[in-house]
Amino acid sequence: MGGLPKILEFFQDRADKKHELALAAMQTERELTLKKAGLEAQERIEHIQTEQIQINAEVTNAQTAMQERQALYAHDVALGQGASTWVINMRAATRSVITYGMFAMFMFVEIFGFYYAWHTNVEFTVALDNLWDDETQIIWACIVSFWFGGQAFKSK
């Protein structure tokens, strides 16, 4: 039952894309006809109408996403009803516990790597290149942007 909305969404998306292609073909045909007739004003009006349709579609998508998020929150609350406080607290702490655990592991590896480099007389630049390489920087940037930047981008 959990996959039913995704299946329905797939068919809806497929139908929407087919409809959009048909509309694009019709618009292209109509634009050619209008250009032949020299009706540039009509073309401008239709451009404005197309922009309005796009804006309305964006608003509808935003409303749908908001309704989906509210439904997910309601489902999450329903799952927690009747559960013990301990279970509710564990469910709420799962993401943060995993994040703190991964951060602790990351810090352990970096600190131990620095300690090892220090005691084996590895040059600082070589140790820094190995400890703070491009992949580590990418992972760090992803984590920071997920926790601190994601909400800022969603609100715009």
Short mmCIF file of C-alpha atoms in Angstrom, two decimals:
data_model
loop_
_atom_site.label_atom_id
_atom_site.label_comp_id
_atom_site.label_asym_id
_atom_site.label_seq_id
_atom_site.Cartn_x
_atom_site.Cartn_y
_atom_site.Cartn_z
CA MET A 1 0.00 0.00 0.00
CA GLY A 2 2.94 2.31 0.64
CA GLY A 3 3.99 2.19 -3.02
CA LEU A 4 0.53 2.93 -4.43
CA PRO A 5 0.95 6.73 -4.38
CA LYS A 6 4.26 6.40 -6.27
CA ILE A 7 2.61 4.21 -8.92
CA LEU A 8 -0.23 6.68 -9.31
CA GLU A 9 2.27 9.53 -9.42
CA PHE A 10 4.19 7.73 -12.21
CA PHE A 11 1.08 7.42 -14.38
CA GLN A 12 0.02 11.00 -13.63
CA ASP A 13 3.49 12.28 -14.51
CA ARG A 14 3.47 10.28 -17.73
CA ALA A 15 0.08 11.68 -18.71
CA ASP A 16 1.19 15.22 -17.82
CA LYS A 17 4.29 14.92 -20.01
CA LYS A 18 2.26 13.57 -22.92
CA HIS A 19 -0.18 16.46 -22.52
CA GLU A 20 2.68 18.99 -22.34
CA LEU A 21 4.20 17.62 -25.55
CA ALA A 22 0.86 17.89 -27.32
CA LEU A 23 0.44 21.47 -26.08
CA ALA A 24 3.96 22.36 -27.21
CA ALA A 25 3.28 20.98 -30.67
CA MET A 26 0.02 22.90 -30.90
CA GLN A 27 1.69 26.09 -29.72
CA THR A 28 4.47 25.74 -32.26
CA GLU A 29 1.97 25.20 -35.04
CA ARG A 30 -0.08 28.17 -33.94
CA GLU A 31 2.97 30.42 -33.65
CA LEU A 32 3.95 29.60 -37.23
CA THR A 33 0.44 30.43 -38.39
CA LEU A 34 0.41 33.69 -36.43
CA LYS A 35 3.79 34.74 -37.78
CA LYS A 36 2.59 34.14 -41.29
CA ALA A 37 -0.42 36.34 -40.61
CA GLY A 38 1.77 39.00 -38.99
CA LEU A 39 -0.13 39.02 -35.70
CA GLU A 40 2.68 39.88 -33.29
CA ALA A 41 0.32 41.39 -30.72
CA GLN A 42 -1.55 38.11 -30.46
CA GLU A 43 1.78 36.37 -29.95
CA ARG A 44 2.61 38.66 -27.04
CA ILE A 45 -0.78 38.01 -25.45
CA GLU A 46 -0.29 34.29 -25.78
CA HIS A 47 3.19 34.59 -24.27
CA ILE A 48 1.69 36.35 -21.26
CA GLN A 49 -1.00 33.68 -20.98
CA THR A 50 1.65 30.96 -21.15
CA GLU A 51 3.60 32.63 -18.35
CA GLN A 52 0.41 32.80 -16.28
CA ILE A 53 -0.21 29.10 -16.87
CA GLN A 54 3.36 28.33 -15.79
CA ILE A 55 2.95 30.43 -12.64
CA ASN A 56 -0.31 28.68 -11.84
CA ALA A 57 1.36 25.30 -12.36
CA GLU A 58 4.19 26.28 -10.00
CA VAL A 59 1.68 27.39 -7.37
CA THR A 60 -0.21 24.13 -7.77
CA ASN A 61 3.01 22.14 -7.41
CA ALA A 62 3.93 24.06 -4.27
CA GLN A 63 0.48 23.47 -2.79
CA THR A 64 0.69 19.77 -3.64
CA ALA A 65 4.11 19.49 -1.99
CA MET A 66 2.77 21.25 1.11
CA GLN A 67 -0.24 18.93 1.28
CA GLU A 68 2.03 15.90 0.85
CA ARG A 69 4.30 17.11 3.65
CA GLN A 70 1.28 17.65 5.92
CA ALA A 71 0.01 14.16 5.12
CA LEU A 72 3.42 12.71 5.98
CA TYR A 73 3.45 14.58 9.29
CA ALA A 74 -0.05 13.34 10.08
CA HIS A 75 1.00 9.78 9.23
CA ASP A 76 4.05 10.11 11.46
CA VAL A 77 1.89 11.33 14.34
CA ALA A 78 -0.55 8.46 13.80
CA LEU A 79 2.29 5.94 13.98
CA GLY A 80 3.36 7.34 17.34
CA GLN A 81 -0.06 7.13 18.96
CA GLY A 82 -0.21 4.50 21.64
CA ALA A 83 3.55 3.96 21.68
CA SER A 84 5.59 4.29 24.84
CA THR A 85 7.52 7.47 25.54
CA TRP A 86 10.78 5.58 25.09
CA VAL A 87 9.83 4.44 21.57
CA ILE A 88 8.64 7.93 20.61
CA ASN A 89 11.90 9.46 21.86
CA MET A 90 13.99 6.88 20.00
CA ARG A 91 12.09 7.52 16.76
CA ALA A 92 12.61 11.25 17.18
CA ALA A 93 16.33 10.88 17.91
CA THR A 94 17.25 8.48 15.10
CA ARG A 95 18.50 11.05 12.59
CA SER A 96 20.39 13.11 15.13
CA VAL A 97 22.01 10.02 16.71
CA ILE A 98 23.17 8.83 13.28
CA THR A 99 24.48 12.31 12.47
CA TYR A 100 26.37 12.62 15.76
CA GLY A 101 27.77 9.11 15.33
CA MET A 102 29.00 9.84 11.81
CA PHE A 103 30.49 13.14 12.95
CA ALA A 104 32.27 11.41 15.87
CA MET A 105 33.63 8.77 13.49
CA PHE A 106 34.78 11.49 11.08
CA MET A 107 36.52 13.39 13.89
CA PHE A 108 38.15 10.19 15.17
CA VAL A 109 39.57 9.36 11.73
CA GLU A 110 40.82 12.91 11.17
CA ILE A 111 42.34 13.29 14.65
CA PHE A 112 43.90 9.81 14.58
CA GLY A 113 45.27 10.50 11.10
CA PHE A 114 46.82 13.74 12.32
CA TYR A 115 48.24 11.97 15.39
CA TYR A 116 49.72 9.22 13.24
CA ALA A 117 51.22 11.74 10.81
CA TRP A 118 52.69 13.72 13.70
CA HIS A 119 54.36 10.71 15.28
CA THR A 120 55.70 9.30 12.00
CA ASN A 121 57.20 12.69 11.03
CA VAL A 122 55.09 13.16 7.92
CA GLU A 123 55.35 16.67 6.50
CA PHE A 124 52.44 18.91 7.41
CA THR A 125 51.48 19.66 3.80
CA VAL A 126 51.47 15.95 2.91
CA ALA A 127 49.39 15.10 6.00
CA LEU A 128 46.98 17.94 5.26
CA ASP A 129 46.58 16.82 1.65
CA ASN A 130 45.78 13.30 2.83
CA LEU A 131 43.48 14.28 5.70
CA TRP A 132 41.59 17.10 4.00
CA ASP A 133 41.43 15.90 0.40
CA ASP A 134 38.78 16.79 -2.19
CA GLU A 135 36.48 13.90 -1.29
CA THR A 136 36.54 14.84 2.41
CA GLN A 137 35.75 18.45 1.54
CA ILE A 138 32.82 17.35 -0.61
CA ILE A 139 31.42 15.15 2.15
CA TRP A 140 31.83 17.94 4.68
CA ALA A 141 30.14 20.47 2.38
CA CYS A 142 27.22 18.07 1.77
CA ILE A 143 26.67 17.52 5.49
CA VAL A 144 26.83 21.22 6.34
CA SER A 145 24.58 22.23 3.45
CA PHE A 146 22.07 19.49 4.33
CA TRP A 147 21.72 20.53 7.96
CA PHE A 148 22.20 24.28 7.65
CA GLY A 149 21.44 25.24 4.07
CA GLY A 150 18.60 22.97 3.02
CA GLN A 151 15.82 24.85 4.77
CA ALA A 152 17.02 28.20 3.44
CA PHE A 153 16.74 26.96 -0.15
CA LYS A 154 13.35 25.31 0.42
CA SER A 155 11.76 28.54 1.67
CA LYS A 156 12.62 30.50 -1.49
#
